[in-house]
PDB file of C-alpha atoms in Angstrom:
ATOM      1  CA  UNK A   7      59.382   5.909  27.892  1.00 47.00           C
ATOM      2  CA  UNK A   8      56.873   4.792  30.476  1.00 47.00           C
ATOM      3  CA  UNK A   9      54.865   8.021  30.253  1.00 49.00           C
ATOM      4  CA  UNK A  10      55.121   7.876  26.509  1.00 48.00           C
ATOM      5  CA  UNK A  11      53.805   4.341  26.573  1.00 49.00           C
ATOM      6  CA  UNK A  12      50.771   5.366  28.643  1.00 45.00           C
ATOM      7  CA  UNK A  13      50.166   8.279  26.330  1.00 49.00           C
ATOM      8  CA  UNK A  14      50.207   5.951  23.380  1.00 45.00           C
ATOM      9  CA  UNK A  15      47.748   3.632  25.098  1.00 48.00           C
ATOM     10  CA  UNK A  16      45.362   6.476  25.824  1.00 49.00           C
ATOM     11  CA  UNK A  17      45.588   7.662  22.243  1.00 50.00           C
ATOM     12  CA  UNK A  18      44.918   4.134  20.983  1.00 56.00           C
ATOM     13  CA  UNK A  19      41.870   3.792  23.222  1.00 56.00           C
ATOM     14  CA  UNK A  20      40.570   7.134  22.027  1.00 57.00           C
ATOM     15  CA  UNK A  21      41.137   6.136  18.412  1.00 62.00           C
ATOM     16  CA  UNK A  22      39.350   2.828  18.962  1.00 57.00           C
ATOM     17  CA  UNK A  23      36.372   4.599  20.514  1.00 54.00           C
ATOM     18  CA  UNK A  24      36.298   6.993  17.573  1.00 59.00           C
ATOM     19  CA  UNK A  25      36.377   4.099  15.120  1.00 57.00           C
ATOM     20  CA  UNK A  26      33.523   2.377  16.947  1.00 54.00           C
ATOM     21  CA  UNK A  27      31.492   5.588  16.839  1.00 57.00           C
ATOM     22  CA  UNK A  28      32.103   5.976  13.094  1.00 60.00           C
ATOM     23  CA  UNK A  29      31.177   2.331  12.577  1.00 52.00           C
ATOM     24  CA  UNK A  30      27.819   2.821  14.300  1.00 49.00           C
ATOM     25  CA  UNK A  31      27.223   6.025  12.315  1.00 54.00           C
ATOM     26  CA  UNK A  32      27.900   4.173   9.051  1.00 57.00           C
ATOM     27  CA  UNK A  33      25.671   1.284  10.148  1.00 51.00           C
ATOM     28  CA  UNK A  34      22.839   3.682  10.965  1.00 49.00           C
ATOM     29  CA  UNK A  35      23.180   5.516   7.652  1.00 52.00           C
ATOM     30  CA  UNK A  36      23.284   2.289   5.609  1.00 50.00           C
ATOM     31  CA  UNK A  37      20.298   0.896   7.484  1.00 48.00           C
ATOM     32  CA  UNK A  38      18.271   4.064   6.894  1.00 49.00           C
ATOM     33  CA  UNK A  39      19.244   4.266   3.217  1.00 48.00           C
ATOM     34  CA  UNK A  40      18.250   0.637   2.636  1.00 45.00           C
ATOM     35  CA  UNK A  41      14.967   1.122   4.476  1.00 46.00           C
ATOM     36  CA  UNK A  42      14.221   4.329   2.586  1.00 46.00           C
ATOM     37  CA  UNK A  43      14.970   2.634  -0.731  1.00 48.00           C
ATOM     38  CA  UNK A  44      12.593  -0.244   0.070  1.00 47.00           C
ATOM     39  CA  UNK A  45       9.752   2.015   1.254  1.00 51.00           C
ATOM     40  CA  UNK A  46      10.050   5.023  -1.072  1.00 71.00           C
ATOM     41  CA  UNK A  47       7.140   5.303  -3.552  1.00 82.00           C
ATOM     42  CA  UNK A  48       7.655   3.829  -7.028  1.00 88.00           C
ATOM     43  CA  UNK A  49       5.331   4.898  -9.854  1.00 92.00           C
ATOM     44  CA  UNK A  50       4.582   2.548 -12.748  1.00 93.00           C
ATOM     45  CA  UNK A  51       2.880   3.323 -16.038  1.00 95.00           C
ATOM     46  CA  UNK A  52       1.133   0.094 -17.031  1.00 95.00           C
ATOM     47  CA  UNK A  53      -0.566   0.498 -20.398  1.00 94.00           C
ATOM     48  CA  UNK A  54      -1.290   4.153 -19.686  1.00 94.00           C
ATOM     49  CA  UNK A  55      -2.540   3.589 -16.108  1.00 94.00           C
ATOM     50  CA  UNK A  56      -0.415   4.937 -13.257  1.00 94.00           C
ATOM     51  CA  UNK A  57       0.145   2.904 -10.082  1.00 93.00           C
ATOM     52  CA  UNK A  58       2.188   3.901  -7.037  1.00 91.00           C
ATOM     53  CA  UNK A  59       3.596   1.304  -4.656  1.00 89.00           C
ATOM     54  CA  UNK A  60       6.821   0.449  -2.803  1.00 86.00           C
ATOM     55  CA  UNK A  61       9.932  -1.351  -4.004  1.00 85.00           C
ATOM     56  CA  UNK A  62       9.447  -4.027  -1.330  1.00 84.00           C
ATOM     57  CA  UNK A  63       5.969  -4.815  -2.733  1.00 87.00           C
ATOM     58  CA  UNK A  64       7.290  -5.155  -6.287  1.00 90.00           C
ATOM     59  CA  UNK A  65      10.057  -7.472  -5.041  1.00 86.00           C
ATOM     60  CA  UNK A  66       7.699  -9.587  -2.952  1.00 86.00           C
ATOM     61  CA  UNK A  67       8.396 -12.581  -5.202  1.00 88.00           C
ATOM     62  CA  UNK A  68      12.072 -12.312  -6.238  1.00 87.00           C
ATOM     63  CA  UNK A  69      11.723 -15.024  -8.925  1.00 88.00           C
ATOM     64  CA  UNK A  70       8.956 -13.115 -10.724  1.00 92.00           C
ATOM     65  CA  UNK A  71       9.501 -10.784 -13.653  1.00 92.00           C
ATOM     66  CA  UNK A  72       8.834  -7.738 -11.457  1.00 92.00           C
ATOM     67  CA  UNK A  73      11.212  -9.065  -8.804  1.00 88.00           C
ATOM     68  CA  UNK A  74      13.954  -9.410 -11.415  1.00 89.00           C
ATOM     69  CA  UNK A  75      13.131  -6.072 -13.043  1.00 89.00           C
ATOM     70  CA  UNK A  76      13.286  -4.056  -9.820  1.00 87.00           C
ATOM     71  CA  UNK A  77      16.163  -6.108  -8.491  1.00 82.00           C
ATOM     72  CA  UNK A  78      18.286  -4.891 -11.404  1.00 79.00           C
ATOM     73  CA  UNK A  79      18.399  -8.212 -13.288  1.00 77.00           C
ATOM     74  CA  UNK A  80      16.187  -7.049 -16.180  1.00 80.00           C
ATOM     75  CA  UNK A  81      16.293  -3.807 -18.175  1.00 83.00           C
ATOM     76  CA  UNK A  82      13.455  -1.337 -17.559  1.00 85.00           C
ATOM     77  CA  UNK A  83      11.814   1.257 -19.796  1.00 90.00           C
ATOM     78  CA  UNK A  84      10.665   4.750 -18.757  1.00 92.00           C
ATOM     79  CA  UNK A  85       7.929   6.991 -20.080  1.00 92.00           C
ATOM     80  CA  UNK A  86       8.317  10.710 -20.842  1.00 93.00           C
ATOM     81  CA  UNK A  87       7.806  11.611 -17.156  1.00 92.00           C
ATOM     82  CA  UNK A  88      10.356   9.106 -15.894  1.00 91.00           C
ATOM     83  CA  UNK A  89       7.848   6.522 -14.659  1.00 92.00           C
ATOM     84  CA  UNK A  90       8.643   2.845 -15.168  1.00 93.00           C
ATOM     85  CA  UNK A  91       6.722   1.704 -18.245  1.00 95.00           C
ATOM     86  CA  UNK A  92       5.228  -1.757 -18.817  1.00 95.00           C
ATOM     87  CA  UNK A  93       3.249  -2.351 -22.002  1.00 95.00           C
ATOM     88  CA  UNK A  94       0.518  -4.536 -20.501  1.00 96.00           C
ATOM     89  CA  UNK A  95      -3.161  -4.378 -19.549  1.00 96.00           C
ATOM     90  CA  UNK A  96      -3.449  -1.362 -17.223  1.00 95.00           C
ATOM     91  CA  UNK A  97      -6.790  -2.023 -15.466  1.00 95.00           C
ATOM     92  CA  UNK A  98      -5.953  -5.676 -14.757  1.00 95.00           C
ATOM     93  CA  UNK A  99      -2.666  -4.719 -13.108  1.00 95.00           C
ATOM     94  CA  UNK A 100      -4.742  -3.498 -10.165  1.00 94.00           C
ATOM     95  CA  UNK A 101      -5.455  -7.120  -9.233  1.00 94.00           C
ATOM     96  CA  UNK A 102      -1.815  -8.140  -9.771  1.00 95.00           C
ATOM     97  CA  UNK A 103      -0.607  -5.331  -7.487  1.00 93.00           C
ATOM     98  CA  UNK A 104      -3.156  -6.136  -4.772  1.00 90.00           C
ATOM     99  CA  UNK A 105      -1.972  -9.747  -4.830  1.00 91.00           C
ATOM    100  CA  UNK A 106       1.612  -8.576  -4.362  1.00 90.00           C
ATOM    101  CA  UNK A 107       0.505  -6.506  -1.370  1.00 87.00           C
ATOM    102  CA  UNK A 108      -1.504  -9.193   0.435  1.00 84.00           C
ATOM    103  CA  UNK A 109      -0.767 -12.583  -1.186  1.00 83.00           C
ATOM    104  CA  UNK A 110      -4.526 -12.883  -1.560  1.00 84.00           C
ATOM    105  CA  UNK A 111      -6.645 -12.543  -4.686  1.00 87.00           C
ATOM    106  CA  UNK A 112     -10.026 -10.926  -4.101  1.00 83.00           C
ATOM    107  CA  UNK A 113     -12.018 -10.388  -7.274  1.00 85.00           C
ATOM    108  CA  UNK A 114     -15.467  -8.797  -7.774  1.00 83.00           C
ATOM    109  CA  UNK A 115     -18.317 -11.327  -7.848  1.00 80.00           C
ATOM    110  CA  UNK A 116     -19.124 -10.325 -11.429  1.00 84.00           C
ATOM    111  CA  UNK A 117     -15.490 -10.537 -12.621  1.00 87.00           C
ATOM    112  CA  UNK A 118     -15.417 -11.987 -16.146  1.00 90.00           C
ATOM    113  CA  UNK A 119     -11.788 -11.539 -17.223  1.00 94.00           C
ATOM    114  CA  UNK A 120     -10.183 -14.475 -15.463  1.00 92.00           C
ATOM    115  CA  UNK A 121      -8.589 -15.748 -18.679  1.00 93.00           C
ATOM    116  CA  UNK A 122      -7.019 -12.337 -19.317  1.00 95.00           C
ATOM    117  CA  UNK A 123      -5.808 -12.086 -15.720  1.00 95.00           C
ATOM    118  CA  UNK A 124      -4.287 -15.556 -16.048  1.00 94.00           C
ATOM    119  CA  UNK A 125      -2.263 -14.304 -19.038  1.00 95.00           C
ATOM    120  CA  UNK A 126      -1.092 -11.288 -17.031  1.00 96.00           C
ATOM    121  CA  UNK A 127      -0.031 -13.534 -14.144  1.00 95.00           C
ATOM    122  CA  UNK A 128       1.877 -15.700 -16.592  1.00 95.00           C
ATOM    123  CA  UNK A 129       3.586 -12.650 -18.104  1.00 95.00           C
ATOM    124  CA  UNK A 130       4.684 -11.360 -14.701  1.00 95.00           C
ATOM    125  CA  UNK A 131       5.651 -14.925 -13.685  1.00 94.00           C
ATOM    126  CA  UNK A 132       4.093 -14.686 -10.223  1.00 94.00           C
ATOM    127  CA  UNK A 133       3.866 -18.392  -9.453  1.00 92.00           C
ATOM    128  CA  UNK A 134       1.474 -18.228  -6.438  1.00 90.00           C
ATOM    129  CA  UNK A 135      -0.944 -16.101  -8.479  1.00 92.00           C
ATOM    130  CA  UNK A 136      -0.659 -18.497 -11.431  1.00 93.00           C
ATOM    131  CA  UNK A 137      -1.468 -21.409  -9.130  1.00 88.00           C
ATOM    132  CA  UNK A 138      -4.445 -19.630  -7.597  1.00 87.00           C
ATOM    133  CA  UNK A 139      -5.921 -18.825 -11.006  1.00 89.00           C
ATOM    134  CA  UNK A 140      -5.312 -22.392 -12.155  1.00 85.00           C
ATOM    135  CA  UNK A 141      -6.984 -23.905  -9.096  1.00 73.00           C
ATOM    136  CA  UNK A 142      -8.936 -21.273  -7.133  1.00 63.00           C
ATOM    137  CA  UNK A 143      -8.882 -22.509  -3.557  1.00 58.00           C
ATOM    138  CA  UNK A 144      -7.825 -21.031  -0.220  1.00 57.00           C
ATOM    139  CA  UNK A 145      -4.139 -20.158  -0.128  1.00 54.00           C
ATOM    140  CA  UNK A 146      -3.886 -21.725   3.323  1.00 58.00           C
ATOM    141  CA  UNK A 147      -5.309 -24.989   4.715  1.00 63.00           C
ATOM    142  CA  UNK A 148      -8.657 -24.508   6.460  1.00 64.00           C
ATOM    143  CA  UNK A 149      -7.250 -25.691   9.789  1.00 70.00           C
ATOM    144  CA  UNK A 150      -4.632 -22.936   9.881  1.00 75.00           C
ATOM    145  CA  UNK A 151      -4.668 -19.195  10.550  1.00 81.00           C
ATOM    146  CA  UNK A 152      -2.183 -16.366  10.186  1.00 83.00           C
ATOM    147  CA  UNK A 153      -0.332 -14.926  13.163  1.00 90.00           C
ATOM    148  CA  UNK A 154       0.890 -11.340  12.866  1.00 91.00           C
ATOM    149  CA  UNK A 155       3.691  -9.370  14.534  1.00 94.00           C
ATOM    150  CA  UNK A 156       4.012  -5.606  14.091  1.00 93.00           C
ATOM    151  CA  UNK A 157       7.387  -3.954  14.706  1.00 93.00           C
ATOM    152  CA  UNK A 158       7.444  -0.158  14.675  1.00 92.00           C
ATOM    153  CA  UNK A 159      10.171   2.432  15.120  1.00 90.00           C
ATOM    154  CA  UNK A 160       9.122   5.997  15.976  1.00 88.00           C
ATOM    155  CA  UNK A 161      12.011   8.416  15.729  1.00 82.00           C
ATOM    156  CA  UNK A 162      11.888  12.127  16.583  1.00 82.00           C
ATOM    157  CA  UNK A 163      14.490  14.221  14.749  1.00 76.00           C
ATOM    158  CA  UNK A 164      15.692  17.750  15.278  1.00 74.00           C
ATOM    159  CA  UNK A 165      14.976  19.951  12.243  1.00 65.00           C
ATOM    160  CA  UNK A 166      17.765  22.427  12.783  1.00 64.00           C
ATOM    161  CA  UNK A 167      20.852  20.373  13.639  1.00 60.00           C
ATOM    162  CA  UNK A 168      23.443  19.429  11.021  1.00 59.00           C
ATOM    163  CA  UNK A 169      23.898  16.527  10.772  1.00 57.00           C
ATOM    164  CA  UNK A 170      20.349  15.576  11.764  1.00 56.00           C
ATOM    165  CA  UNK A 171      20.203  14.693  15.464  1.00 65.00           C
ATOM    166  CA  UNK A 172      18.041  11.907  16.880  1.00 67.00           C
ATOM    167  CA  UNK A 173      16.136  13.214  19.908  1.00 75.00           C
ATOM    168  CA  UNK A 174      14.371  10.009  20.967  1.00 84.00           C
ATOM    169  CA  UNK A 175      13.425   6.663  19.447  1.00 87.00           C
ATOM    170  CA  UNK A 176      10.796   4.164  20.529  1.00 89.00           C
ATOM    171  CA  UNK A 177      10.720   0.555  19.335  1.00 91.00           C
ATOM    172  CA  UNK A 178       7.441  -1.317  19.820  1.00 92.00           C
ATOM    173  CA  UNK A 179       6.508  -4.958  19.198  1.00 94.00           C
ATOM    174  CA  UNK A 180       2.772  -5.633  18.998  1.00 93.00           C
ATOM    175  CA  UNK A 181       1.309  -9.140  18.649  1.00 93.00           C
ATOM    176  CA  UNK A 182      -1.220 -11.542  20.154  1.00 92.00           C
ATOM    177  CA  UNK A 183       1.454 -14.271  20.141  1.00 92.00           C
ATOM    178  CA  UNK A 184       2.241 -14.053  23.854  1.00 90.00           C
ATOM    179  CA  UNK A 185       5.063 -16.609  23.663  1.00 92.00           C
ATOM    180  CA  UNK A 186       6.935 -14.279  21.308  1.00 92.00           C
ATOM    181  CA  UNK A 187       6.503 -11.305  23.653  1.00 90.00           C
ATOM    182  CA  UNK A 188       7.710 -13.426  26.573  1.00 89.00           C
ATOM    183  CA  UNK A 189      10.700 -14.527  24.490  1.00 91.00           C
ATOM    184  CA  UNK A 190      11.560 -10.890  23.707  1.00 90.00           C
ATOM    185  CA  UNK A 191      11.292  -9.903  27.390  1.00 85.00           C
ATOM    186  CA  UNK A 192      13.489 -12.845  28.451  1.00 87.00           C
ATOM    187  CA  UNK A 193      16.012 -12.812  25.592  1.00 89.00           C
ATOM    188  CA  UNK A 194      16.791  -9.087  25.390  1.00 89.00           C
ATOM    189  CA  UNK A 195      17.739  -8.375  29.001  1.00 86.00           C
ATOM    190  CA  UNK A 196      20.731  -6.386  27.761  1.00 85.00           C
ATOM    191  CA  UNK A 197      18.272  -3.618  26.877  1.00 84.00           C
ATOM    192  CA  UNK A 198      16.162  -3.857  30.065  1.00 83.00           C
ATOM    193  CA  UNK A 199      16.940  -0.297  31.133  1.00 84.00           C
ATOM    194  CA  UNK A 200      15.334   0.879  27.872  1.00 85.00           C
ATOM    195  CA  UNK A 201      12.161  -1.200  28.313  1.00 81.00           C
ATOM    196  CA  UNK A 202       9.488   1.416  28.884  1.00 69.00           C
ATOM    197  CA  UNK A 203       6.280  -0.560  28.823  1.00 70.00           C
ATOM    198  CA  UNK A 204       5.010  -4.137  28.771  1.00 74.00           C
ATOM    199  CA  UNK A 205       1.334  -4.711  28.101  1.00 77.00           C
ATOM    200  CA  UNK A 206      -0.816  -7.722  27.209  1.00 81.00           C
ATOM    201  CA  UNK A 207       0.002  -7.506  23.507  1.00 89.00           C
ATOM    202  CA  UNK A 208       2.911  -5.061  23.420  1.00 91.00           C
ATOM    203  CA  UNK A 209       6.524  -4.498  24.483  1.00 90.00           C
ATOM    204  CA  UNK A 210       8.211  -1.097  24.040  1.00 91.00           C
ATOM    205  CA  UNK A 211      11.798   0.154  24.317  1.00 91.00           C
ATOM    206  CA  UNK A 212      12.769   3.831  24.498  1.00 90.00           C
ATOM    207  CA  UNK A 213      16.176   5.277  23.588  1.00 88.00           C
ATOM    208  CA  UNK A 214      17.535   8.772  24.163  1.00 82.00           C
ATOM    209  CA  UNK A 215      19.738  10.870  21.870  1.00 75.00           C
ATOM    210  CA  UNK A 216      22.969   9.172  22.985  1.00 71.00           C
ATOM    211  CA  UNK A 217      21.644   5.638  22.470  1.00 76.00           C
ATOM    212  CA  UNK A 218      20.854   5.606  18.747  1.00 73.00           C
ATOM    213  CA  UNK A 219      23.496   2.960  17.997  1.00 79.00           C
ATOM    214  CA  UNK A 220      21.947   0.699  20.653  1.00 82.00           C
ATOM    215  CA  UNK A 221      18.517   1.229  19.078  1.00 83.00           C
ATOM    216  CA  UNK A 222      19.871   0.169  15.679  1.00 84.00           C
ATOM    217  CA  UNK A 223      21.486  -2.904  17.215  1.00 87.00           C
ATOM    218  CA  UNK A 224      18.288  -3.878  19.058  1.00 89.00           C
ATOM    219  CA  UNK A 225      16.189  -3.359  15.926  1.00 89.00           C
ATOM    220  CA  UNK A 226      18.439  -5.672  13.886  1.00 89.00           C
ATOM    221  CA  UNK A 227      18.410  -8.305  16.649  1.00 91.00           C
ATOM    222  CA  UNK A 228      14.623  -8.101  17.028  1.00 93.00           C
ATOM    223  CA  UNK A 229      14.044  -8.595  13.301  1.00 91.00           C
ATOM    224  CA  UNK A 230      16.409 -11.562  13.333  1.00 91.00           C
ATOM    225  CA  UNK A 231      14.689 -13.026  16.418  1.00 94.00           C
ATOM    226  CA  UNK A 232      11.199 -12.662  14.883  1.00 94.00           C
ATOM    227  CA  UNK A 233      12.212 -14.324  11.604  1.00 91.00           C
ATOM    228  CA  UNK A 234      13.833 -17.200  13.499  1.00 92.00           C
ATOM    229  CA  UNK A 235      10.420 -17.860  15.082  1.00 93.00           C
ATOM    230  CA  UNK A 236       9.104 -18.695  11.610  1.00 90.00           C
ATOM    231  CA  UNK A 237       7.742 -15.260  10.661  1.00 91.00           C
ATOM    232  CA  UNK A 238       8.395 -13.622   7.293  1.00 86.00           C
ATOM    233  CA  UNK A 239       8.079  -9.935   6.387  1.00 83.00           C
ATOM    234  CA  UNK A 240       4.724  -9.239   4.734  1.00 77.00           C
ATOM    235  CA  UNK A 241       5.230  -5.543   4.090  1.00 76.00           C
ATOM    236  CA  UNK A 242       7.059  -2.412   5.215  1.00 78.00           C
ATOM    237  CA  UNK A 243       5.895   1.177   5.264  1.00 78.00           C
ATOM    238  CA  UNK A 244       7.160   4.588   6.367  1.00 76.00           C
ATOM    239  CA  UNK A 245       5.312   7.697   7.515  1.00 75.00           C
ATOM    240  CA  UNK A 246       6.738  11.224   7.950  1.00 72.00           C
ATOM    241  CA  UNK A 247       5.117  13.800  10.236  1.00 71.00           C
ATOM    242  CA  UNK A 248       5.950  17.306  11.418  1.00 64.00           C
ATOM    243  CA  UNK A 249       4.225  17.765  14.771  1.00 60.00           C
ATOM    244  CA  UNK A 250       6.328  20.591  16.190  1.00 63.00           C
ATOM    245  CA  UNK A 251       8.217  23.542  14.761  1.00 62.00           C
ATOM    246  CA  UNK A 252      11.599  22.090  15.713  1.00 65.00           C
ATOM    247  CA  UNK A 253      10.902  18.348  15.281  1.00 74.00           C
ATOM    248  CA  UNK A 254      10.183  15.841  12.580  1.00 80.00           C
ATOM    249  CA  UNK A 255       8.782  12.407  13.355  1.00 84.00           C
ATOM    250  CA  UNK A 256       9.555   9.409  11.172  1.00 82.00           C
ATOM    251  CA  UNK A 257       7.688   6.141  11.697  1.00 86.00           C
ATOM    252  CA  UNK A 258       8.838   2.843  10.175  1.00 87.00           C
ATOM    253  CA  UNK A 259       6.617  -0.235  10.330  1.00 88.00           C
ATOM    254  CA  UNK A 260       7.307  -3.880   9.544  1.00 89.00           C
ATOM    255  CA  UNK A 261       4.577  -6.549   9.420  1.00 89.00           C
ATOM    256  CA  UNK A 262       5.626 -10.179   9.954  1.00 90.00           C
ATOM    257  CA  UNK A 263       3.345 -13.184   9.393  1.00 87.00           C
ATOM    258  CA  UNK A 264       3.405 -16.944   9.898  1.00 88.00           C
ATOM    259  CA  UNK A 265       0.894 -19.773   9.659  1.00 84.00           C
ATOM    260  CA  UNK A 266      -0.304 -21.544  12.804  1.00 85.00           C
ATOM    261  CA  UNK A 267      -2.591 -24.513  13.234  1.00 81.00           C
ATOM    262  CA  UNK A 268      -5.975 -23.966  14.828  1.00 77.00           C
ATOM    263  CA  UNK A 269      -6.532 -25.650  18.161  1.00 68.00           C
ATOM    264  CA  UNK A 270     -10.047 -26.878  18.787  1.00 61.00           C
ATOM    265  CA  UNK A 271     -11.593 -26.095  22.175  1.00 51.00           C
TER     266      UNK A 271
END
């Protein structure tokens, strides 16, 4: 009985470890699928003009028509090639899309279609763009500026393993907000052994092939920490490279922004 009891305990511990491993695998897969969905190219046919952007850009303002359409709350039409079709002014959509990308409206000095662009903004129900066209003034008070934080994940993958094996991952935070970098260095001591480099404007963490679940956990915690400092995600992007015959490199980037008040010297 006693030996049987110990055997049962060992089996239970092994099962628990297996469950934890499967949990981290599922978490990694869900995280990657969500990220891929948000950064994969989306092609729109607007009045016969084709535009390619990301899902995260189109959902920048969730309360807008595009936010509802690509969030699944509104039906969407497709053209003969499968592109999303919107029966609106094609050339003017360029300015709408650039506003979604940057939250800034920069028009040519000789632009003479403001009234038409105002109608497009009203159709797409992008409230900040509507307000700008109604009262063209700086989006931010003159005594403020925008602080930026870049978070990047560079992951090298083996081409020939099945399932795909992570060889190494590097997480890097880049910003001129030194208090945020100091907060990361002081608040994430659990991952100190992975901290590879600390520079004036950068902190990096490196993870080996057996640490991918820790990298996912750190990435989630870093994004949460950055947003709690008042930053919001401006955009996301992904880049795929094939540098070596047996490796693929995938880079994910997140840009966070917040307003700060200027301090006079």
